[in-house]
Structures are given as structure tokens and as C-alpha cells.
């Protein structure tokens, strides 16, 4: 490199209570460069971004900006030196107009809405966006919101912008618009860090791509070197077999769930057959449509199609319909969607059981504690303190508690969404064993995951959903790690394997 | 960049979200005002006296305290918090003012009362920001503290203002021709409040903070400062109400302003539905108070019992806010505060 890099990362380490997630990252970002960051789930991408934006602080190593060391302790400090990220839930003031959002913080003493709108229109025009500056932020589409956020960062003179799966919620033409904008930023000399699982996008857009694996940089490729087979090979870690576990197959002949023509706004009609004792994996790029299945089957969104459970047709409009029908969800964001952080472990796991634990409506404390202890024993939850608030437990043990909620309820179908994100390494194997045990008992499991290792070790069958369509459906034995990755990255769907 | 290619996809987007029926959109913006106009027309047909200047003057005169509290509260609610101490701040300000007049003279007494009120707002703001206490809890605490203080200061008796204080008494009791001085001041305070809220950075930032504090924080806006400022503005409005209350009755009552609290909340939330803003704004608040007092005045003229008036107020508030949130339907409603 003739020019000095804008941001340089040197020997960056990060560990979370002893588990090393980043093991010495060295990389750099230049001005006017679009730099892709690739890697499997858990390779350390998100940790790296969070350190770059000062959400976390590194355990060791340093970040140099124009050759000067930067030690930020809050996102605000990172923003002040020009480092910013666009997350999926763009931060906008919903009741304010596009112009007011774009120019928030620099209006001058008197507010003149017409003048603000004029100024915003100029900025938007310069960037090449056609959003009405007078429109309320809450009336924008997902794509427009994202672009408004980008425009805001650009206008505030951010020098490095991190985009995390920016096309996950966008349609084809919307993505094109975003790419135009990103290229424009590149011309203006900004450094862009682009994180995506969609290799086609990366190849079109990025100048360089750095591949992370197990918290280390494997290699940095130039645009011309980016090649599906090579990237796949670099992303996959063949050495680590520490979590090797396999599903011996508990599938029974009885059908547990039959879905015909399930479709949503983002998912083309598809069928699902799920047998008792079977573990069915569903994977694909984030935002590609796999999330829709979890939403539809739990009454969290509108869908069309026919759902039969054990041969009986059911209608699922709300989560309680889903429970009634025998479906339990173990959601990805357990802190937000599954647990009550200030209630005790026993109270959390007893919640779905209260009707069984109650004596004429009265729930004795003893009963919930006893139930809590049962769950603790069954799932080897640690520490074994049923009376302790949920928020004091580690990620892995919280996940076990979420599973524990349904343990005695004996649902027919369990939907696990990314069951091991944020789970400490030691607990992952235990969670897998619990899932296999459930399958052995005859429960059916849908595992929605982006971790291939997880899918390959647990599933009997795997469905890949890409761009809202089933691109591949096959028995586990027909997949290798590479073919699964290739399917997810968007390899030709014409080689659909019939089952 | 090729602007043609960037144009097409986003234009199809621009049709955007609000594709509801035009009649619904019209109702969302004008519904509350429409109901108000119908009610006012009804009353003015039924009573020729109702729309006379002298009657409107009466209505505006009697709504002064309530309007001032409501306008102050608008800032705090816009910033995303609550202030339950507003009624007590009125009492405290009137007591402080009445006690200071014999010592310092009226102008300085008024200034002291306003400073005390702003100071209470400052403390409230400090409690909800740096001390991390919720607005409801912090201002209930302030309410009890001030109640105790007021009782201690007055010993439970009213504090009279000397009859010689002509300037001070003119504020609350004087007239300029047909119109009383107090309504003129109300218009003035409304104008100031309106400019601060809509035309100055202050109101803009307060609204931004209330709308999405995280976005405001990331935009480099000192969030805590503007929350505190909103409480202080609210304090000053309540202080002014207290001063005029003392002036009108030539005395400070130990529990003078307590009754206005709930009325102010009703007015702010009724006002938020006016013009379909869905968030508090000063003009809406003022119209809300005006409507509640106008109806109450009209009903009094027809000898309608005060219990019916209360029923009507409750009904109007629930109907307006209910219809508005129904028209602005969220997908999933899970906020119960």
C-alpha cells in the first residue's frame, strides 16, 4: 500500500470471562475502500465490529486511526472520531421528518422547517437519494430508513461506516439503490466495512475481503481473488472437532406437522413435513426468508397456507394459538423474548406450568421451587439456585432455562432459533444433548440456524431458504459442510435435490 | 451516478405507508376539532349569550391556571416524562410570592417565586436524569415534600396580600376595557410558549429526546440537559400560574393549586389528538383546555349538574384519545403506561 491505511487494527484480542473470541486480529481499512468481512457465525465478526465502535473494549491490542492510537469507551467516542455502524434497527426519531432527522443537532438557535427541508433536500440530492425531506420518518420503508441513516452518518462526516447485513431486509431493487449509495460514499473517500453472507454482493461491491475464522484472520483477498470455492474453504474450520456430536436418528413414521403452501410477503409457498422425533434444520442467509417460518408457526405474523398438527388442521394467529396447538418457540433473543430477568429461575420455568402447579388457583412457593429444582436437575443448570434472579445466569444457562420452561409441558413441536448464539462454549454441547434427548422422547424439532456445524451434527433433514424460496431440501447425509455453505451463499438452485 | 436508475425504485416506495382511506386521514387530523366546533355551534344556538365577548372573556379568565399548568406539562410529556408535582408548584409559588411581597415588594417577590419554581423543576429534572428515578416516582416525591413545606410555611392558614399592592392585584384582577388583564397575559404566555416549543431549538430538542432518546444521544444532543430544561420550563409556567392565582384572590391558599393536576393531564392528552399530531403540542394543549372550560361554562349556563360535566369531560378525553389511537393503529400494542 502506497498510502497509509485509515484504520489499522493490531493484534486485537478479546475474551469474555476467559473464553477467547478474538485471538489476535491484524487488518486495515483504507479510505475509499469497501472492505468485506466474511466468516461463519461465531467467527468473531460481531465482536470485532463492537470493538471498532467502542461498544466493547479490547482485552489486548490496539486500533490506530491515521496512525494514532484510539481507545474509546462508548459509542459516542467512536462516533466522535468518525467510526459508525448501521444496525438493522436504524436509530431515527420516528415522529420527526426526514429533514429534521438528517440535520438533528445542527439546526441553529431558531427552527425554520422550510430552511431545514431545503438544506436536507440539497444533501439528499448530492448523495443521490429521492426521499421527500418533509416525510415523517415513521412513514418510510425499511430501505428508505436505512438509507436515511446512511445519509445521516455521511452528512455527519463519518469516515468509516460499518454495514452489518445491510441487504437482509431489502428487496432486489432496493439493494441496488443501496449499492449505488455505498459506491458514492466510496468515491467520497469513506471507508466502508461490509458484512454479508451473500457472496455475489461481496464480489460485485467490495475491493477486498477479509475472512475470519475462530477469532483469527485467515486471509485477505483482493476483489479478483474472491471465489466461492476458495472463500468456502477458508471460512470452514476443519480442525475443530471438540463439539462433535451426532444425531443417531430418532425419526418415527408418524407425521407430527404437515404444512402445505406456507407463504408470507417474504416467503414463496413451501411445504414442510415433520415427523415425530425428527430434527429438521432450516438455514439460509439472514433475512432470506428462514425467519418467516418461525414467525408463521408461532402466530407472530400474517401467513397463508394450511397447517396440520398430528393430522388435525389448526389456525395459528397468536402465540397462544401456537402453544395450544402444541408448538413451543425457543427464540433467538432470549433476553427480550423469552425470559423475565427480574423473576427467579423457578418462577421463569414455572410460568407455563402454573395451571398444573396451582391448587385451586393458589400457587404455593414450594411448588414452583420444587419445579425449578426438577428443571435444574434435568438440564444440569448452573448454579443450582432456583431462587436467584434470571439475569444473574450466564447465556448458556439462560438458554437452558428457556428450554426448561417447556420441558414438563411436553409440547409436540419445538422450534429452536439460533439456540447457541451467545452461549458459552461449554454449554453448547449440553444444549445439543438436551435437544437430542427431546427428539428421542418423540418430540419434533425445527432448528433454525446459521451454524452449519450445528445443523450437520443435529439434523435429520435440512432445508435451505434463499431469497424467499426453498433452494435445497435434502437429508443430512447428502450434505457436506461445503455444499451446505455453497447452497447458503447462493449457489445455483437448479441442482435442487429431491428427497 | 445514474440518477434515472436511483429514481424509479424509490418513487414506487413514496406512496409509502399511509395508504389509508382519505376520510380516515381527514378524521385523524381534524376529528377532534370537528367535534369541538359541533359542540360550540350547538351551545351558541341554544344560548345567545354563549358566544358573547364577555362570556368568552369569562371562560379564558377561569381557565388561566389550568392552561398555564397544561402548557408547562406539555414540555415534560414531550420530553418523554411525567410531572405530578405541577399542582403543588402552583401552591408553593403563590405562597412564596405572598410571603415575599411585604418584605421585597411585588416585582422581586414575583421573581423569587419564579426562581423557586424553576429550581423545583431543576431538581425534578435532575432526579429523573442523573439520579435515574422515574418521572412518576420523582415528582410524587417532590409533591409530598412541597406539600409538607407549604403546610409548614403557612401553618395551614391563608396568607393575605395587602390591599395596597395595586400593581400586583392588577395582574389578576385588572381590566383593559372589556377584557380582563389575565386573558391578555394568557395569550402572551401562549405566544412565548408556542415560539419556544415550535420555533426554538429548545422545543425541537425536547421533542427529539422524547421521541427517541437514543437517536438524540447518537446525534450528539445532550439528552439529560434538555430533559432538565423541560422540567424547568414547566416549573416556570406553574410559577406564573401561582403568581396570578395569588393576585386574583389577593391571597395564597395552603392548597391552592392541587386540584389542577389531573385537568392538566387531560388537556395535554386531549391536545395531542388535535391536528393529528399524536404527540403533545402547545396549541393542541391550549385548545384542549379551552374546550373543556367552554363546555363546562355552557353546561353551567343551562344549569347542568357538575356531575354531568365531569362525566362529559371523562367521556371526551377517552373518546378523543381512544379514537385517535384507533386511527393510528400500531401492529402490536404492548405499552400500558
CSV table of N, CA and C in Angstrom, one decimal, chain A residues 365-450:
chain,number,residue,atom,x,y,z
A,365,UNK,N,-45.4,-21.4,46.9
A,365,UNK,CA,-44.0,-21.1,46.7
A,365,UNK,C,-43.2,-22.4,46.6
A,366,UNK,N,-43.5,-23.4,47.4
A,366,UNK,CA,-42.9,-24.7,47.5
A,366,UNK,C,-42.9,-25.3,46.1
A,367,UNK,N,-44.1,-25.3,45.5
A,367,UNK,CA,-44.3,-26.0,44.2
A,367,UNK,C,-43.5,-25.4,43.1
A,368,UNK,N,-43.4,-24.1,43.0
A,368,UNK,CA,-42.5,-23.5,42.0
A,368,UNK,C,-41.1,-23.8,42.2
A,369,UNK,N,-40.7,-23.8,43.5
A,369,UNK,CA,-39.3,-24.1,43.8
A,369,UNK,C,-38.9,-25.5,43.5
A,370,UNK,N,-39.9,-26.4,43.8
A,370,UNK,CA,-39.7,-27.8,43.5
A,370,UNK,C,-39.6,-28.0,42.0
A,371,UNK,N,-40.4,-27.4,41.3
A,371,UNK,CA,-40.4,-27.5,39.8
A,371,UNK,C,-39.1,-26.9,39.3
A,372,UNK,N,-38.7,-25.8,39.8
A,372,UNK,CA,-37.4,-25.2,39.4
A,372,UNK,C,-36.3,-26.2,39.7
A,373,UNK,N,-36.3,-26.9,40.8
A,373,UNK,CA,-35.2,-27.8,41.1
A,373,UNK,C,-35.2,-29.0,40.1
A,374,UNK,N,-36.4,-29.4,39.8
A,374,UNK,CA,-36.5,-30.5,38.8
A,374,UNK,C,-35.9,-30.1,37.5
A,375,UNK,N,-36.2,-28.9,37.0
A,375,UNK,CA,-35.6,-28.4,35.8
A,375,UNK,C,-34.1,-28.3,35.9
A,376,UNK,N,-33.6,-27.8,37.0
A,376,UNK,CA,-32.2,-27.7,37.2
A,376,UNK,C,-31.5,-29.0,37.1
A,377,UNK,N,-32.1,-30.0,37.7
A,377,UNK,CA,-31.5,-31.4,37.7
A,377,UNK,C,-31.6,-31.9,36.3
A,378,UNK,N,-32.7,-31.8,35.6
A,378,UNK,CA,-32.9,-32.4,34.3
A,378,UNK,C,-31.9,-31.8,33.3
A,379,UNK,N,-31.6,-30.5,33.4
A,379,UNK,CA,-30.8,-29.8,32.4
A,379,UNK,C,-29.4,-29.4,32.9
A,380,UNK,N,-29.1,-29.9,34.1
A,380,UNK,CA,-27.8,-29.5,34.8
A,380,UNK,C,-27.6,-28.0,34.7
A,381,UNK,N,-28.5,-27.3,35.1
A,381,UNK,CA,-28.4,-25.8,35.1
A,381,UNK,C,-27.4,-25.4,36.3
A,382,UNK,N,-26.6,-24.4,36.0
A,382,UNK,CA,-25.7,-24.0,37.0
A,382,UNK,C,-25.7,-22.5,37.1
A,383,UNK,N,-25.6,-21.9,38.3
A,383,UNK,CA,-25.6,-22.5,39.6
A,383,UNK,C,-27.1,-23.0,39.9
A,384,UNK,N,-27.1,-24.1,40.8
A,384,UNK,CA,-28.4,-24.7,41.1
A,384,UNK,C,-29.1,-23.9,42.1
A,385,UNK,N,-29.5,-22.7,41.8
A,385,UNK,CA,-30.2,-21.8,42.8
A,385,UNK,C,-31.5,-21.4,42.2
A,386,UNK,N,-32.6,-22.1,42.5
A,386,UNK,CA,-33.9,-21.8,41.8
A,386,UNK,C,-34.4,-20.4,42.3
A,387,UNK,N,-33.9,-19.9,43.4
A,387,UNK,CA,-34.5,-18.7,43.9
A,387,UNK,C,-33.8,-17.4,43.4
A,388,UNK,N,-32.7,-17.6,42.5
A,388,UNK,CA,-31.9,-16.5,42.0
A,388,UNK,C,-32.6,-15.9,40.8
A,389,UNK,N,-32.4,-14.5,40.7
A,389,UNK,CA,-33.0,-13.8,39.5
A,389,UNK,C,-32.3,-14.3,38.3
A,390,UNK,N,-33.1,-14.4,37.2
A,390,UNK,CA,-32.7,-14.9,35.9
A,390,UNK,C,-31.5,-14.2,35.4
A,391,UNK,N,-31.5,-12.9,35.6
A,391,UNK,CA,-30.4,-12.1,35.0
A,391,UNK,C,-29.0,-12.4,35.5
A,392,UNK,N,-28.9,-13.1,36.6
A,392,UNK,CA,-27.6,-13.4,37.1
A,392,UNK,C,-27.0,-14.7,36.5
A,393,UNK,N,-27.8,-15.4,35.6
A,393,UNK,CA,-27.3,-16.6,35.0
A,393,UNK,C,-26.5,-16.3,33.7
A,394,UNK,N,-25.6,-17.1,33.3
A,394,UNK,CA,-24.9,-16.9,32.0
A,394,UNK,C,-25.8,-17.2,30.8
A,395,UNK,N,-25.3,-16.8,29.7
A,395,UNK,CA,-26.1,-17.0,28.4
A,395,UNK,C,-26.5,-18.5,28.2
A,396,UNK,N,-25.6,-19.4,28.5
A,396,UNK,CA,-25.9,-20.8,28.2
A,396,UNK,C,-26.9,-21.3,29.2
A,397,UNK,N,-26.8,-20.9,30.4
A,397,UNK,CA,-27.8,-21.3,31.4
A,397,UNK,C,-29.1,-20.6,31.3
A,398,UNK,N,-29.1,-19.4,30.8
A,398,UNK,CA,-30.4,-18.8,30.4
A,398,UNK,C,-31.1,-19.6,29.3
A,399,UNK,N,-30.3,-20.0,28.3
A,399,UNK,CA,-30.9,-20.8,27.3
A,399,UNK,C,-31.5,-22.1,27.8
A,400,UNK,N,-30.8,-22.7,28.7
A,400,UNK,CA,-31.3,-24.0,29.3
A,400,UNK,C,-32.6,-23.7,30.0
A,401,UNK,N,-32.7,-22.5,30.7
A,401,UNK,CA,-33.9,-22.2,31.4
A,401,UNK,C,-35.1,-22.0,30.4
A,402,UNK,N,-34.8,-21.4,29.2
A,402,UNK,CA,-35.8,-21.2,28.2
A,402,UNK,C,-36.4,-22.6,27.8
A,403,UNK,N,-35.4,-23.5,27.6
A,403,UNK,CA,-35.8,-24.9,27.2
A,403,UNK,C,-36.6,-25.5,28.4
A,404,UNK,N,-36.1,-25.2,29.6
A,404,UNK,CA,-36.7,-25.7,30.8
A,404,UNK,C,-38.2,-25.3,31.0
A,405,UNK,N,-38.5,-24.2,30.4
A,405,UNK,CA,-39.9,-23.7,30.5
A,405,UNK,C,-40.9,-24.7,29.9
A,406,UNK,N,-40.4,-25.4,28.8
A,406,UNK,CA,-41.3,-26.3,28.1
A,406,UNK,C,-41.1,-27.7,28.4
A,407,UNK,N,-40.1,-28.0,29.3
A,407,UNK,CA,-39.7,-29.4,29.5
A,407,UNK,C,-40.8,-30.3,30.0
A,408,UNK,N,-41.5,-29.8,30.9
A,408,UNK,CA,-42.6,-30.7,31.5
A,408,UNK,C,-43.9,-30.5,30.8
A,409,UNK,N,-44.0,-29.4,30.0
A,409,UNK,CA,-45.2,-29.1,29.3
A,409,UNK,C,-45.4,-30.1,28.1
A,410,UNK,N,-44.4,-30.8,27.7
A,410,UNK,CA,-44.4,-31.8,26.7
A,410,UNK,C,-45.2,-31.3,25.4
A,411,UNK,N,-44.6,-30.3,24.8
A,411,UNK,CA,-45.2,-29.9,23.5
A,411,UNK,C,-44.8,-30.9,22.4
A,412,UNK,N,-45.5,-30.8,21.3
A,412,UNK,CA,-45.3,-31.8,20.3
A,412,UNK,C,-44.1,-31.3,19.4
A,413,UNK,N,-44.1,-30.0,19.2
A,413,UNK,CA,-43.1,-29.4,18.3
A,413,UNK,C,-42.3,-28.3,19.0
A,414,UNK,N,-41.0,-28.3,18.9
A,414,UNK,CA,-40.2,-27.3,19.4
A,414,UNK,C,-39.5,-26.6,18.3
A,415,UNK,N,-39.6,-25.2,18.3
A,415,UNK,CA,-38.8,-24.5,17.2
A,415,UNK,C,-37.7,-23.8,17.9
A,416,UNK,N,-36.5,-24.2,17.6
A,416,UNK,CA,-35.3,-23.5,18.2
A,416,UNK,C,-34.7,-22.5,17.1
A,417,UNK,N,-34.6,-21.3,17.6
A,417,UNK,CA,-34.0,-20.3,16.7
A,417,UNK,C,-32.6,-19.9,17.2
A,418,UNK,N,-31.6,-20.2,16.4
A,418,UNK,CA,-30.2,-20.0,16.8
A,418,UNK,C,-30.0,-20.3,18.3
A,419,UNK,N,-30.1,-21.6,18.7
A,419,UNK,CA,-30.1,-21.9,20.1
A,419,UNK,C,-28.7,-21.7,20.8
A,420,UNK,N,-27.7,-21.5,20.0
A,420,UNK,CA,-26.4,-21.4,20.7
A,420,UNK,C,-25.7,-20.1,20.5
A,421,UNK,N,-26.4,-19.0,20.0
A,421,UNK,CA,-25.8,-17.7,19.9
A,421,UNK,C,-25.7,-17.2,21.3
A,422,UNK,N,-24.5,-16.6,21.6
A,422,UNK,CA,-24.3,-16.0,22.9
A,422,UNK,C,-24.3,-17.1,24.0
A,423,UNK,N,-24.1,-18.3,23.7
A,423,UNK,CA,-24.0,-19.4,24.7
A,423,UNK,C,-22.5,-19.7,24.8
A,424,UNK,N,-22.1,-19.8,26.1
A,424,UNK,CA,-20.7,-20.2,26.3
A,424,UNK,C,-20.4,-21.6,25.8
A,425,UNK,N,-19.2,-21.7,25.3
A,425,UNK,CA,-18.8,-22.9,24.6
A,425,UNK,C,-19.1,-24.2,25.3
A,426,UNK,N,-18.9,-24.1,26.6
A,426,UNK,CA,-19.1,-25.3,27.4
A,426,UNK,C,-20.5,-25.8,27.4
A,427,UNK,N,-21.4,-24.9,27.3
A,427,UNK,CA,-22.8,-25.2,27.4
A,427,UNK,C,-23.4,-25.7,26.1
A,428,UNK,N,-22.7,-25.4,25.0
A,428,UNK,CA,-23.3,-25.7,23.7
A,428,UNK,C,-23.6,-27.2,23.6
A,429,UNK,N,-22.6,-28.0,24.0
A,429,UNK,CA,-22.7,-29.5,23.8
A,429,UNK,C,-23.9,-30.0,24.7
A,430,UNK,N,-24.0,-29.4,25.9
A,430,UNK,CA,-25.2,-29.8,26.8
A,430,UNK,C,-26.5,-29.5,26.1
A,431,UNK,N,-26.6,-28.3,25.5
A,431,UNK,CA,-27.8,-28.0,24.8
A,431,UNK,C,-28.1,-28.9,23.7
A,432,UNK,N,-27.1,-29.3,22.9
A,432,UNK,CA,-27.3,-30.3,21.9
A,432,UNK,C,-27.8,-31.6,22.4
A,433,UNK,N,-27.2,-32.0,23.5
A,433,UNK,CA,-27.7,-33.3,24.1
A,433,UNK,C,-29.1,-33.2,24.6
A,434,UNK,N,-29.5,-32.1,25.1
A,434,UNK,CA,-30.9,-31.9,25.6
A,434,UNK,C,-31.8,-32.0,24.4
A,435,UNK,N,-31.4,-31.4,23.3
A,435,UNK,CA,-32.3,-31.4,22.1
A,435,UNK,C,-32.4,-32.9,21.6
A,436,UNK,N,-31.3,-33.6,21.5
A,436,UNK,CA,-31.4,-35.0,21.0
A,436,UNK,C,-32.2,-35.8,22.0
A,437,UNK,N,-32.1,-35.5,23.3
A,437,UNK,CA,-32.9,-36.3,24.2
A,437,UNK,C,-34.4,-36.0,24.0
A,438,UNK,N,-34.8,-34.8,23.7
A,438,UNK,CA,-36.2,-34.4,23.4
A,438,UNK,C,-36.6,-35.2,22.2
A,439,UNK,N,-35.8,-35.3,21.2
A,439,UNK,CA,-36.2,-36.0,19.9
A,439,UNK,C,-36.4,-37.4,20.2
A,440,UNK,N,-35.5,-38.0,21.1
A,440,UNK,CA,-35.6,-39.4,21.4
A,440,UNK,C,-36.9,-39.7,22.1
A,441,UNK,N,-37.4,-38.7,22.9
A,441,UNK,CA,-38.7,-38.9,23.5
A,441,UNK,C,-39.9,-38.7,22.6
A,442,UNK,N,-39.6,-38.4,21.3
A,442,UNK,CA,-40.7,-38.3,20.4
A,442,UNK,C,-41.1,-37.0,20.0
A,443,UNK,N,-40.4,-35.9,20.6
A,443,UNK,CA,-40.8,-34.6,20.2
A,443,UNK,C,-40.2,-34.3,18.8
A,444,UNK,N,-40.8,-33.4,18.0
A,444,UNK,CA,-40.2,-33.0,16.8
A,444,UNK,C,-39.6,-31.6,16.9
A,445,UNK,N,-38.5,-31.4,16.2
A,445,UNK,CA,-37.7,-30.2,16.4
A,445,UNK,C,-37.5,-29.5,15.1
A,446,UNK,N,-37.8,-28.2,15.0
A,446,UNK,CA,-37.3,-27.4,13.9
A,446,UNK,C,-36.2,-26.6,14.4
A,447,UNK,N,-35.0,-26.7,13.7
A,447,UNK,CA,-33.9,-26.0,14.2
A,447,UNK,C,-33.5,-24.9,13.1
A,448,UNK,N,-33.8,-23.7,13.4
A,448,UNK,CA,-33.5,-22.6,12.5
A,448,UNK,C,-32.1,-22.0,12.9
A,449,UNK,N,-31.1,-22.1,12.0
A,449,UNK,CA,-29.8,-21.8,12.5
A,449,UNK,C,-28.9,-21.4,11.3
A,450,UNK,N,-27.9,-20.6,11.6
A,450,UNK,CA,-26.9,-20.3,10.5
A,450,UNK,C,-25.6,-21.0,10.8
